[in-house]
Coordinates of C-alpha atoms in Angstrom, one line a residue:
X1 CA 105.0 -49.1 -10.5
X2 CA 102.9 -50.7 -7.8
X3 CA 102.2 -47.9 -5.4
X4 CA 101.1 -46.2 -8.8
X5 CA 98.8 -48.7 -9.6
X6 CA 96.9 -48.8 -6.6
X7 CA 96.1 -45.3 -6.9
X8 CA 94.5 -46.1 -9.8
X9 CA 92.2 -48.5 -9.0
X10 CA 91.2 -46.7 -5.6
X11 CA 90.6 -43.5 -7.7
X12 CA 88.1 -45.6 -10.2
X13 CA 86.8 -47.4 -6.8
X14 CA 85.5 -44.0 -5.6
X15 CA 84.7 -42.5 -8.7
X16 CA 82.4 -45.7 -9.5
X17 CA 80.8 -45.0 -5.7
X18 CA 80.0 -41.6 -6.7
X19 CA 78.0 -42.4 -9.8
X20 CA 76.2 -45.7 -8.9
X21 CA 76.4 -45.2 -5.1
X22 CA 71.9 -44.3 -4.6
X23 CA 70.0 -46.8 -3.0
X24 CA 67.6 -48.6 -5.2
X25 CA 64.8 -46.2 -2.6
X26 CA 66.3 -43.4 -3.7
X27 CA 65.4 -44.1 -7.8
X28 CA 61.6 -44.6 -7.1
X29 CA 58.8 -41.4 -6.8
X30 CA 57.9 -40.1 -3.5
X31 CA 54.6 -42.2 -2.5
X32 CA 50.7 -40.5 -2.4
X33 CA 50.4 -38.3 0.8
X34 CA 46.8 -39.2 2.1
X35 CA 44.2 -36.1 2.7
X36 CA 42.2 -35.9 5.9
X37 CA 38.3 -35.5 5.5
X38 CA 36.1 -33.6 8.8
X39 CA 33.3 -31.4 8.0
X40 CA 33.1 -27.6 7.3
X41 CA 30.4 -26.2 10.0
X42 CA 30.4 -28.7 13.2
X43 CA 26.9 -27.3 14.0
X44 CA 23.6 -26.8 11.4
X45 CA 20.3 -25.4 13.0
X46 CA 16.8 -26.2 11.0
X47 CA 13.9 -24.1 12.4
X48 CA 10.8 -24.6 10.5
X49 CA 8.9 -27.8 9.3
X50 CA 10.0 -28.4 5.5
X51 CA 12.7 -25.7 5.8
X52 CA 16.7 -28.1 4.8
X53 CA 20.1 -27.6 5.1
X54 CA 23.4 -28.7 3.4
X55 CA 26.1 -30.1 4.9
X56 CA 29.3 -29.7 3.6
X57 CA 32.4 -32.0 3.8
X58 CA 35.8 -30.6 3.0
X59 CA 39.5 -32.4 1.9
X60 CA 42.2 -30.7 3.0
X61 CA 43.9 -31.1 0.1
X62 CA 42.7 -32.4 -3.4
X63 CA 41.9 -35.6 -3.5
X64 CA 44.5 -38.1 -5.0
X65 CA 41.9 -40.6 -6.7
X66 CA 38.5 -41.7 -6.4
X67 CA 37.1 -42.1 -2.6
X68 CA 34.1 -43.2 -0.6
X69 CA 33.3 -41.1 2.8
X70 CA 30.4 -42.5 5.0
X71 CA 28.6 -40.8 7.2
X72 CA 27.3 -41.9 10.1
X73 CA 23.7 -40.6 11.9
X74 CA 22.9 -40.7 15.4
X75 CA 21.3 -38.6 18.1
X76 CA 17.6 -38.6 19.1
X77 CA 15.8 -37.6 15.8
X78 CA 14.0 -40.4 13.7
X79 CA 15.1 -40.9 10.1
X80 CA 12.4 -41.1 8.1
X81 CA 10.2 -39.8 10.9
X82 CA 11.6 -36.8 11.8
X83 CA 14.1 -35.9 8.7
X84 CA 15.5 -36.8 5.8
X85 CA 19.1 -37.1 3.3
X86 CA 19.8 -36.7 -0.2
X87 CA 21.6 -39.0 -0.7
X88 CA 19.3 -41.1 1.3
X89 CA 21.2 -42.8 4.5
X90 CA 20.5 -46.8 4.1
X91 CA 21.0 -48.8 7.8
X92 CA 22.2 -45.0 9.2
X93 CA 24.8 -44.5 6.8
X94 CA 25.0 -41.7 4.1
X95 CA 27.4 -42.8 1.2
X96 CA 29.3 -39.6 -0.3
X97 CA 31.1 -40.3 -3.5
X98 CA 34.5 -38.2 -4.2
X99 CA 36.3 -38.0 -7.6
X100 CA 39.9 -36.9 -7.6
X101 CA 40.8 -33.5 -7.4
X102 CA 37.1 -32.6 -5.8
X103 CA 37.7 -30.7 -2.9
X104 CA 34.4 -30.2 -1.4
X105 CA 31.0 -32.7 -1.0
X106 CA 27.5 -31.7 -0.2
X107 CA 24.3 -33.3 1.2
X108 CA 20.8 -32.4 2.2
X109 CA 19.3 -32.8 5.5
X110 CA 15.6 -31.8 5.0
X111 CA 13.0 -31.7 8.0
X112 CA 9.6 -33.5 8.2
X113 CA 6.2 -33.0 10.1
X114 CA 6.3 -35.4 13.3
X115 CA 2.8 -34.1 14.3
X116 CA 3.9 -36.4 17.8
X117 CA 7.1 -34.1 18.3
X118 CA 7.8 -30.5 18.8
X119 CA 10.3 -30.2 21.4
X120 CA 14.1 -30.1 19.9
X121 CA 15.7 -32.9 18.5
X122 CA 19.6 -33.0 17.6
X123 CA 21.0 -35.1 14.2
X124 CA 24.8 -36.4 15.0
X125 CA 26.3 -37.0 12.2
X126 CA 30.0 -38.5 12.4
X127 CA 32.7 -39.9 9.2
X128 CA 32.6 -43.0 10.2
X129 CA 34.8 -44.5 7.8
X130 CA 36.7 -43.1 4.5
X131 CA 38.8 -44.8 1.2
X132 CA 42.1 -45.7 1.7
X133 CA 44.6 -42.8 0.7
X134 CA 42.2 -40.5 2.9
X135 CA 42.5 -40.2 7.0
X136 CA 39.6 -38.6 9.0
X137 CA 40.1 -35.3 10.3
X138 CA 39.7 -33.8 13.5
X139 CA 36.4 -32.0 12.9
X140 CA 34.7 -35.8 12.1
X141 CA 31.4 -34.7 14.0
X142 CA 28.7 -32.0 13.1
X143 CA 25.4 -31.8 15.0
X144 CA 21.9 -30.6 13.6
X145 CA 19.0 -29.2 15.7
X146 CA 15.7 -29.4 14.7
X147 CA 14.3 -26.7 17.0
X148 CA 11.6 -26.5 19.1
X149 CA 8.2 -26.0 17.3
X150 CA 5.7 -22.7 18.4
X151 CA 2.8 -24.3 19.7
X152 CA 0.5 -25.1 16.1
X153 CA -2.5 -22.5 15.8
X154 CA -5.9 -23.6 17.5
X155 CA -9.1 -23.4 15.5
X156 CA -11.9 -21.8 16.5
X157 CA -15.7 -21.4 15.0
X158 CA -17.3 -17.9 15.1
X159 CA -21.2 -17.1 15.4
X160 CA -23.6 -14.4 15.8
X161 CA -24.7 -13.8 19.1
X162 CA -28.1 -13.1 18.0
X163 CA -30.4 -14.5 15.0
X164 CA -32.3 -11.3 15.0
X165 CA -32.4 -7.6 16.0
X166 CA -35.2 -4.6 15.9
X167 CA -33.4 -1.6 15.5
X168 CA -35.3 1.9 14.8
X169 CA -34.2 3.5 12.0
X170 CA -32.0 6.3 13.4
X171 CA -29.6 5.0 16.0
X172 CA -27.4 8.0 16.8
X173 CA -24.3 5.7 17.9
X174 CA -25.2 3.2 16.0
X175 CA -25.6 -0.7 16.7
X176 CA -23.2 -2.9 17.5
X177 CA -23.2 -6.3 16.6
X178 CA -21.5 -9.3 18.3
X179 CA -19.9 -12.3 17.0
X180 CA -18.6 -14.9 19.7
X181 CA -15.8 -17.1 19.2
X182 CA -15.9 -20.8 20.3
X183 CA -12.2 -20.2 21.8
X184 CA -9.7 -17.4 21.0
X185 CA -7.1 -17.8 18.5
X186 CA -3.1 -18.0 18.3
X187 CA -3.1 -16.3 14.7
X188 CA -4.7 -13.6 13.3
X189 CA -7.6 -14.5 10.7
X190 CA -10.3 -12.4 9.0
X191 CA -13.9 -12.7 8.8
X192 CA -16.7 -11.7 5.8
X193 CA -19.9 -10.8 5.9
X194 CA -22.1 -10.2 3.2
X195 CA -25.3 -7.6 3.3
X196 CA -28.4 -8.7 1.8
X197 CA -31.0 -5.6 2.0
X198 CA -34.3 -5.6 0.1
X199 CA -34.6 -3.4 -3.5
X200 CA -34.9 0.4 -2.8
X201 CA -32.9 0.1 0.7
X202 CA -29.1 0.7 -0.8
X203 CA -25.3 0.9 1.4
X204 CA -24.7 4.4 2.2
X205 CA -28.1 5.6 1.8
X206 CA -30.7 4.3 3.9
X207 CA -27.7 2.6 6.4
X208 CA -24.1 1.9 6.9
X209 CA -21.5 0.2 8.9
X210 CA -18.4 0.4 10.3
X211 CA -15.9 -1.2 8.8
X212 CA -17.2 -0.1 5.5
X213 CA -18.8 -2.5 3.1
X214 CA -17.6 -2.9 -0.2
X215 CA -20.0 -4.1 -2.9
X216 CA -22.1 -5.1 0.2
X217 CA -19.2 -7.3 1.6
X218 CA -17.5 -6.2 5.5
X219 CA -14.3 -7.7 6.3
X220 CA -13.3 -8.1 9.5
X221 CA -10.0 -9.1 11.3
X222 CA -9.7 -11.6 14.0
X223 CA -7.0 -10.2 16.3
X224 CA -5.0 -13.8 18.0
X225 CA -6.3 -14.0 21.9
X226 CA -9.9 -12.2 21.1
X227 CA -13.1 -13.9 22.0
X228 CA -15.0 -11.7 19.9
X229 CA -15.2 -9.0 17.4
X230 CA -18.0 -6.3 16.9
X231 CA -19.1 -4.4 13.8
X232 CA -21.8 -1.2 13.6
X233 CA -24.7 -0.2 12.0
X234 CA -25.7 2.8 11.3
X235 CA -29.2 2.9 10.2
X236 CA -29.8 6.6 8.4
X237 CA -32.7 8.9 9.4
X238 CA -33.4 9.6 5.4
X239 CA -36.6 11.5 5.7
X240 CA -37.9 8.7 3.4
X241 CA -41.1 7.1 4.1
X242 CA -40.6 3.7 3.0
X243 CA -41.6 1.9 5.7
X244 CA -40.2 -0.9 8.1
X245 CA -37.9 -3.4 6.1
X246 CA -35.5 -6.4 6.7
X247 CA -31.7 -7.2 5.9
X248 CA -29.6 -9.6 6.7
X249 CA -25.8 -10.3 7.1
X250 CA -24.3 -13.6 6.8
X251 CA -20.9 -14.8 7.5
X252 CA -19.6 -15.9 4.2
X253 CA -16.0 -16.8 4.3
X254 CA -13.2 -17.3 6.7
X255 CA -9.5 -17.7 6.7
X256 CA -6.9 -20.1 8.1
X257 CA -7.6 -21.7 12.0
X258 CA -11.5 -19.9 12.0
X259 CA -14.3 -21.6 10.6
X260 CA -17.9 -20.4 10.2
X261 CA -20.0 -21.6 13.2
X262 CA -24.3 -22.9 13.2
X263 CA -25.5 -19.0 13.9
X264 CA -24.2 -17.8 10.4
X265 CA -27.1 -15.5 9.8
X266 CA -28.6 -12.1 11.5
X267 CA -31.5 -10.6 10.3
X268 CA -31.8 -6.7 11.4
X269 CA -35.2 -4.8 11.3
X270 CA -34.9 -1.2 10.9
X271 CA -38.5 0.3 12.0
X272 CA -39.2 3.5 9.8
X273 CA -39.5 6.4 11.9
X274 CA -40.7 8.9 9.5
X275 CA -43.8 10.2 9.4
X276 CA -46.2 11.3 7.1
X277 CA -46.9 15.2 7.3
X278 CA -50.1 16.5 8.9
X279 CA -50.3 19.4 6.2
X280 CA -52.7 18.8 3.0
X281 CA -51.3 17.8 -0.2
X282 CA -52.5 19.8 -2.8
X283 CA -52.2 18.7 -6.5
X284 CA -50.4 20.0 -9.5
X285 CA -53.7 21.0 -11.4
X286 CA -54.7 22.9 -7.7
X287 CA -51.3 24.6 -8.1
X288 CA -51.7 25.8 -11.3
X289 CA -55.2 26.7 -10.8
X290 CA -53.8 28.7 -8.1
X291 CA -52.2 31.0 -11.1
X292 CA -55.5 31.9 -12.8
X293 CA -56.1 33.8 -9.0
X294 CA -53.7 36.6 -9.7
X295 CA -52.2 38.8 -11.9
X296 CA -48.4 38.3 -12.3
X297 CA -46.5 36.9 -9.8
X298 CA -47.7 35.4 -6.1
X299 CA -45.9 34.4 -3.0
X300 CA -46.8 31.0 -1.0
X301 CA -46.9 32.5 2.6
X302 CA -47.7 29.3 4.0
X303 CA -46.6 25.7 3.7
X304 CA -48.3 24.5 1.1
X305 CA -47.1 20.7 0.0
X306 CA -47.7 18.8 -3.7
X307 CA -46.6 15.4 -4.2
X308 CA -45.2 13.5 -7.6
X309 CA -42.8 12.0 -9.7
X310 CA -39.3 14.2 -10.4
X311 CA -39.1 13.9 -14.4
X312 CA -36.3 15.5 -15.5
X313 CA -32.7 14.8 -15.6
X314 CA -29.8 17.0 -16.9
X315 CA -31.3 18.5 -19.7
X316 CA -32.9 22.2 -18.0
X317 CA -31.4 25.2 -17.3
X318 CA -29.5 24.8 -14.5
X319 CA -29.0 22.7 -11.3
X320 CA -31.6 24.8 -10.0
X321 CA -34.8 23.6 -11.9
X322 CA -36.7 20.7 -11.9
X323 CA -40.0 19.2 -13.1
X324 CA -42.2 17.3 -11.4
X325 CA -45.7 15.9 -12.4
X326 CA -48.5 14.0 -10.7
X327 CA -51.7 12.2 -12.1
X328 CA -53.4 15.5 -12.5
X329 CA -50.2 17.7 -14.4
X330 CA -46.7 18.5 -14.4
X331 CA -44.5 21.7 -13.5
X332 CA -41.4 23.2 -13.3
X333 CA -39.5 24.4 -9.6
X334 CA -37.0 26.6 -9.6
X335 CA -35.0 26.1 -5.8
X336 CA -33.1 28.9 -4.3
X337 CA -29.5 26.6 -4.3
X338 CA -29.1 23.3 -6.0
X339 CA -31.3 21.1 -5.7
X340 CA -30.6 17.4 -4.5
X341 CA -34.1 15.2 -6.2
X342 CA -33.5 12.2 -8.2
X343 CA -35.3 11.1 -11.4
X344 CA -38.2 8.7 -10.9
X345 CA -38.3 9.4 -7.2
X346 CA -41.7 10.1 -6.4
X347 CA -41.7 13.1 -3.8
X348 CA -43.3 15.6 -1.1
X349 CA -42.4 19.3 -1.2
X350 CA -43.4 22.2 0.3
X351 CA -43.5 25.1 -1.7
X352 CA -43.4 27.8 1.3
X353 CA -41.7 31.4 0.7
X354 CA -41.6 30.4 -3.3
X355 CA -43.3 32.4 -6.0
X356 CA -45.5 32.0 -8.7
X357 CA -44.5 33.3 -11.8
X358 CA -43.9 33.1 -15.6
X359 CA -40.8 31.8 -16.9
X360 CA -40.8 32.0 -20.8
X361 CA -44.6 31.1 -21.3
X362 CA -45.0 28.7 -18.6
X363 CA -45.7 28.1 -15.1
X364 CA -44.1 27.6 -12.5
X365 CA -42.7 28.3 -8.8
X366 CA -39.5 30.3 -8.4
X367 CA -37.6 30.5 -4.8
X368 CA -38.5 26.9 -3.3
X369 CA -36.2 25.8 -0.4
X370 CA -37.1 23.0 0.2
X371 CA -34.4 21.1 -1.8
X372 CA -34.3 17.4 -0.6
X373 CA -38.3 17.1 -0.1
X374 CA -39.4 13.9 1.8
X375 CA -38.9 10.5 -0.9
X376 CA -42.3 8.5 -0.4
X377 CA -40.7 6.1 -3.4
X378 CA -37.8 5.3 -5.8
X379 CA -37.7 4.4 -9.1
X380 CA -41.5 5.4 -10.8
X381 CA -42.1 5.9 -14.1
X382 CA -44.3 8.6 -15.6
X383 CA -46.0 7.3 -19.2
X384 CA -45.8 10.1 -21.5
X385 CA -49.3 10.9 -23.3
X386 CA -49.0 10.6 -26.9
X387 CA -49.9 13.6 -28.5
X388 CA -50.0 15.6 -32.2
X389 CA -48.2 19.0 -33.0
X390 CA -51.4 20.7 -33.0
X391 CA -52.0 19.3 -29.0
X392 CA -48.5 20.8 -27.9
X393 CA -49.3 24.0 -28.5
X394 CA -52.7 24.0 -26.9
X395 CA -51.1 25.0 -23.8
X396 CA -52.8 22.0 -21.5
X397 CA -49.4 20.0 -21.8
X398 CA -46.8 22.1 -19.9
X399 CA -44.2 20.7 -17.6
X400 CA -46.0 16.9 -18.8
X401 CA -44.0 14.2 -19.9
X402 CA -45.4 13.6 -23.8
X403 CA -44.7 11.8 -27.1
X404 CA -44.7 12.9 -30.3
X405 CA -44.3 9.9 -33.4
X406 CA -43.8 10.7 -36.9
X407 CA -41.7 13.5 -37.0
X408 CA -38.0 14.5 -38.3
X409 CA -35.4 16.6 -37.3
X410 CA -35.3 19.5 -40.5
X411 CA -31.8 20.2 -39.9
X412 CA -30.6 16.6 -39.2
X413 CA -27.7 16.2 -41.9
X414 CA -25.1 14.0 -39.7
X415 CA -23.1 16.3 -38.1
X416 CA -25.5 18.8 -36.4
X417 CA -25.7 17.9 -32.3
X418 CA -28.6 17.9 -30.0
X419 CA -27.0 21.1 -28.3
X420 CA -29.4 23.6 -29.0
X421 CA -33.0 24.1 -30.5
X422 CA -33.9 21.9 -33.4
X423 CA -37.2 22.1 -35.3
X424 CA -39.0 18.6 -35.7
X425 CA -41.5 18.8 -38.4
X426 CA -44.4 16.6 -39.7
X427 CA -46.4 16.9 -43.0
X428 CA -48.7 19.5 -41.4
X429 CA -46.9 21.3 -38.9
X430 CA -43.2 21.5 -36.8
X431 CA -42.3 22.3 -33.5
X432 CA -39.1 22.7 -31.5
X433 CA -36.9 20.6 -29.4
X434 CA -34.5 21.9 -26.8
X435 CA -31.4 20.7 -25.4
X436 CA -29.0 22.5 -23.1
X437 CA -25.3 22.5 -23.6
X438 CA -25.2 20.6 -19.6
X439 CA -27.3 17.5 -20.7
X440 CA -25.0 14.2 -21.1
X441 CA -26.2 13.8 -25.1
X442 CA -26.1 17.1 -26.0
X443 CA -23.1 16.3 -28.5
X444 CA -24.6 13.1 -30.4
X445 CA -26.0 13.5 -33.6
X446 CA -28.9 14.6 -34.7
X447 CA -30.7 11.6 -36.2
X448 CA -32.1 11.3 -39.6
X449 CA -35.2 9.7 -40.6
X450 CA -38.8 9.6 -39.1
X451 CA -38.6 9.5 -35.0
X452 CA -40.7 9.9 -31.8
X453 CA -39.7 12.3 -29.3
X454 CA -40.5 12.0 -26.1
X455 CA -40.0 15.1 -23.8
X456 CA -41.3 17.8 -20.9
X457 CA -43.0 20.8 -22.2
X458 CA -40.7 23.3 -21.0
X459 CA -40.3 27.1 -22.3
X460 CA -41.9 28.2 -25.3
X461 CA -43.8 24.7 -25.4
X462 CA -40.2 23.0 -26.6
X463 CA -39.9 19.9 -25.9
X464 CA -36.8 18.9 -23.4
X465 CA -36.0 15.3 -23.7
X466 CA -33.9 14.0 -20.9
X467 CA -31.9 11.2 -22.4
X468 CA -30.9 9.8 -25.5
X469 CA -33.3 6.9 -24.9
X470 CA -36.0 9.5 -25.5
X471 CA -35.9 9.6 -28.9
X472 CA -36.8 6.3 -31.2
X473 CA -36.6 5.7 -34.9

């Protein structure tokens, strides 16, 4: 009975060990394992003035709770001076803030103008100290270089080497112009000049350059290391006789590290070389005169020059004709290609190897060659004589510039066009006006109402305005 007891109560002895035999350790939860904190990149490289770059700093594991990391800055770059954080560093110490489970933190190192450094400069920045439940890891130092600097660009000023040149009026190379430079320059900059030349003398008629001018402005580029840079002029040999005439060019902007020096202005002097021919100058009224000699047509064997004002515009037969008119009368030319005169330029021609003849009840010279004449002046203006109906067909106003008031176009109804010939009438009488399919208003409108037109006497003693402007209400 004894023995049996006894293995009872060292049964319930062990049994009793087996359910309450754990340590009072053993019942509680494992304890927070701590995270280590070192930075992602160990080295950061900022190359330019105002140019940043983030640094990142990494957990190796979330992070349990709520943390402070600090961040310590050494080396031989000058907070405040040299660079900058976000968050700012106070007493060399950036502050980073973690919440639990972040991972990752970030801050900005952002790089200044020290005008008294350019060499490289190196940023050390070390964790310095962390929150408790986080160790420092091993990568606890990153460094970052502010590299050297290029050398900063040095200004320069640019002048003309001359205030003034006398250039004939052909150069077959051309003239070229200096400008100096004080010193050369590390950069490349650009240059503009503008081109002041008196009215009548235009760009790309009476002179050029090279580069080319646009809207009388040359740019030119200032290539780093030069000490000067050259344009040309070309002065053209324009068979014009306009005489000797002055331009200038100025320097009137600059760019960047080049400024505009004291010699900012040339003034260039292009000497006419043209010359006035030796030959007589007969007038209109000579040369049609000259008709009442012979029967049908004639031939000019010799040179034989007349001087006046080109009147007409787009509105004659072709490209071939053309009207001119002096004090003394006006008539038509017919040239043996196209011919090249400008309205209102006031012109010499000489009418060798053409023929007089009749075209269509008026004078006038067929087979001239001399297409571009010699300009003696731009821009004239011929008054047209105000006469009546009765006057036109008297036969003394061919190839003249006239004015007839008080008339109306018969057939003007609002949709019939200038192309074509119109009758004009007055209360006494009517005459005809003529316009080809080739001039620029030949598909406006008739007008209605009483008007002036103002014309050449062409063919058949129609009247050929030349422009819209030509007729008035």
């Amino acid at each position: 009975m004894k023995t049996q007891f006894l293995k009872s109560f060292f049964y319930a002895v062990a049994i009793g060990a087996t359910l309450f035999g754990c340590s009072k350790d053993d019942d509680q939860e494992p304890g927070p394992v701590a995270v280590s904190v070192e930075f992602l990149n160990t080295t950061h490289n900022i190359a330019e003035v105002g140019d940043s770059i983030q640094v990142a700093v990494a957990l190796s594991a979330d992070a349990p709770s709520d943390g402070t990391v600090f961040i310590k800055l050494f080396g031989d770059a000058v907070y405040g001076e040299d660079f900058f954080t976000k968050p700012a560093a106070v007493n060399g110490v950036v502050r980073m803030e973690f919440q639990a489970v972040m991972r990752t933190n970030i801050f900005t190192v952002h790089r200044l103008k020290n005008d008294n450094k350019r060499n490289e400069s190196t940023i050390t920045l070390t964790v310095a100290n962390v929150s408790q439940g986080y160790l420092i890891g091993s990568k606890a130092a990153s460094n970052v270089k502010l590299l050297e600097l290029p050398e900063e660009p040095t200004g320069a000023r640019i002048n003309f080497e001359d205030v003034f040149l006398h250039l004939s009026e052909y150069e077959e190379n051309g003239y070229a112009v200096n400008l100096k430079l004080t010193n050369p320059l590390t950069e490349k900059e650009t240059v503009t000049l503008v081109i002041d030349a008196p009215n009548g003398r235009n760009y790309g008629t009476h002179f050029t350059t090279v580069p080319v001018a646009v809207q009388n402005k040359i740019e030119i580029e200032v290539l780093p290391g030069a000490s000067s840079i050259q344009f040309t002029i070309f002065p053209s040999d324009d068979a014009l006789v306009l005489g000797t005439y002055d331009m200038t060019f100025s320097i009137d902007a600059t760019t960047g590290w080049l400024e505009k020096g004291e010699v900012s202005q040339l003034t260039v002097r292009i000497e006419e070389n043209d010359e006035e021919p030796a030959s007589e100058v007969h007038s209109i009224a000579e040369l049609r005169n000259y008709f009442d000699e012979f029967d049908g047509e004639f031939w000019m064997s010799t040179d034989y020059f007349i001087e006046g004002v080109v009147t007409s515009a787009d509105n004659v037969i072709d490209d071939k004709t053309a009207y001119i008119q002096d004090e003394t009368g006006g008539i038509m030319l017919r040239f043996t290609v196209k011919n090249f005169l400008k309205t209102g330029d006031r012109v010499r021609i000489n009418l060798v190897n053409g023929s007089g003849n009749n075209f269509n009840g008026q004078k006038g010279i067929a087979n001239v060659h001399d297409m571009l004449g010699v300009v003696l002046q731009h821009n004239q203006i011929v008054a047209p004589e105000v006469i009546t109906l009765d006057q036109l067909y008297s036969g003394n106003y061919q190839g003249k510039r006239v004015t007839i008031t008080g008339v109306k176009f018969r057939d003007a109804d609002g949709i019939k066009a200038f192309n074509g010939t119109w009758a004009i009438t007055s209360e006494a009488s009517g005459a005809y006006v003529n316009t080809y399919t080739r001039a620029s208003f030949s598909h406006f409108k008739l007008p209605e109402g009483t008007i002036s037109v103002t014309g050449i006497v062409g063919d058949w003693g129609r009247i050929l305005p030349q422009g819209l402007q030509d007729i008035l209400r």
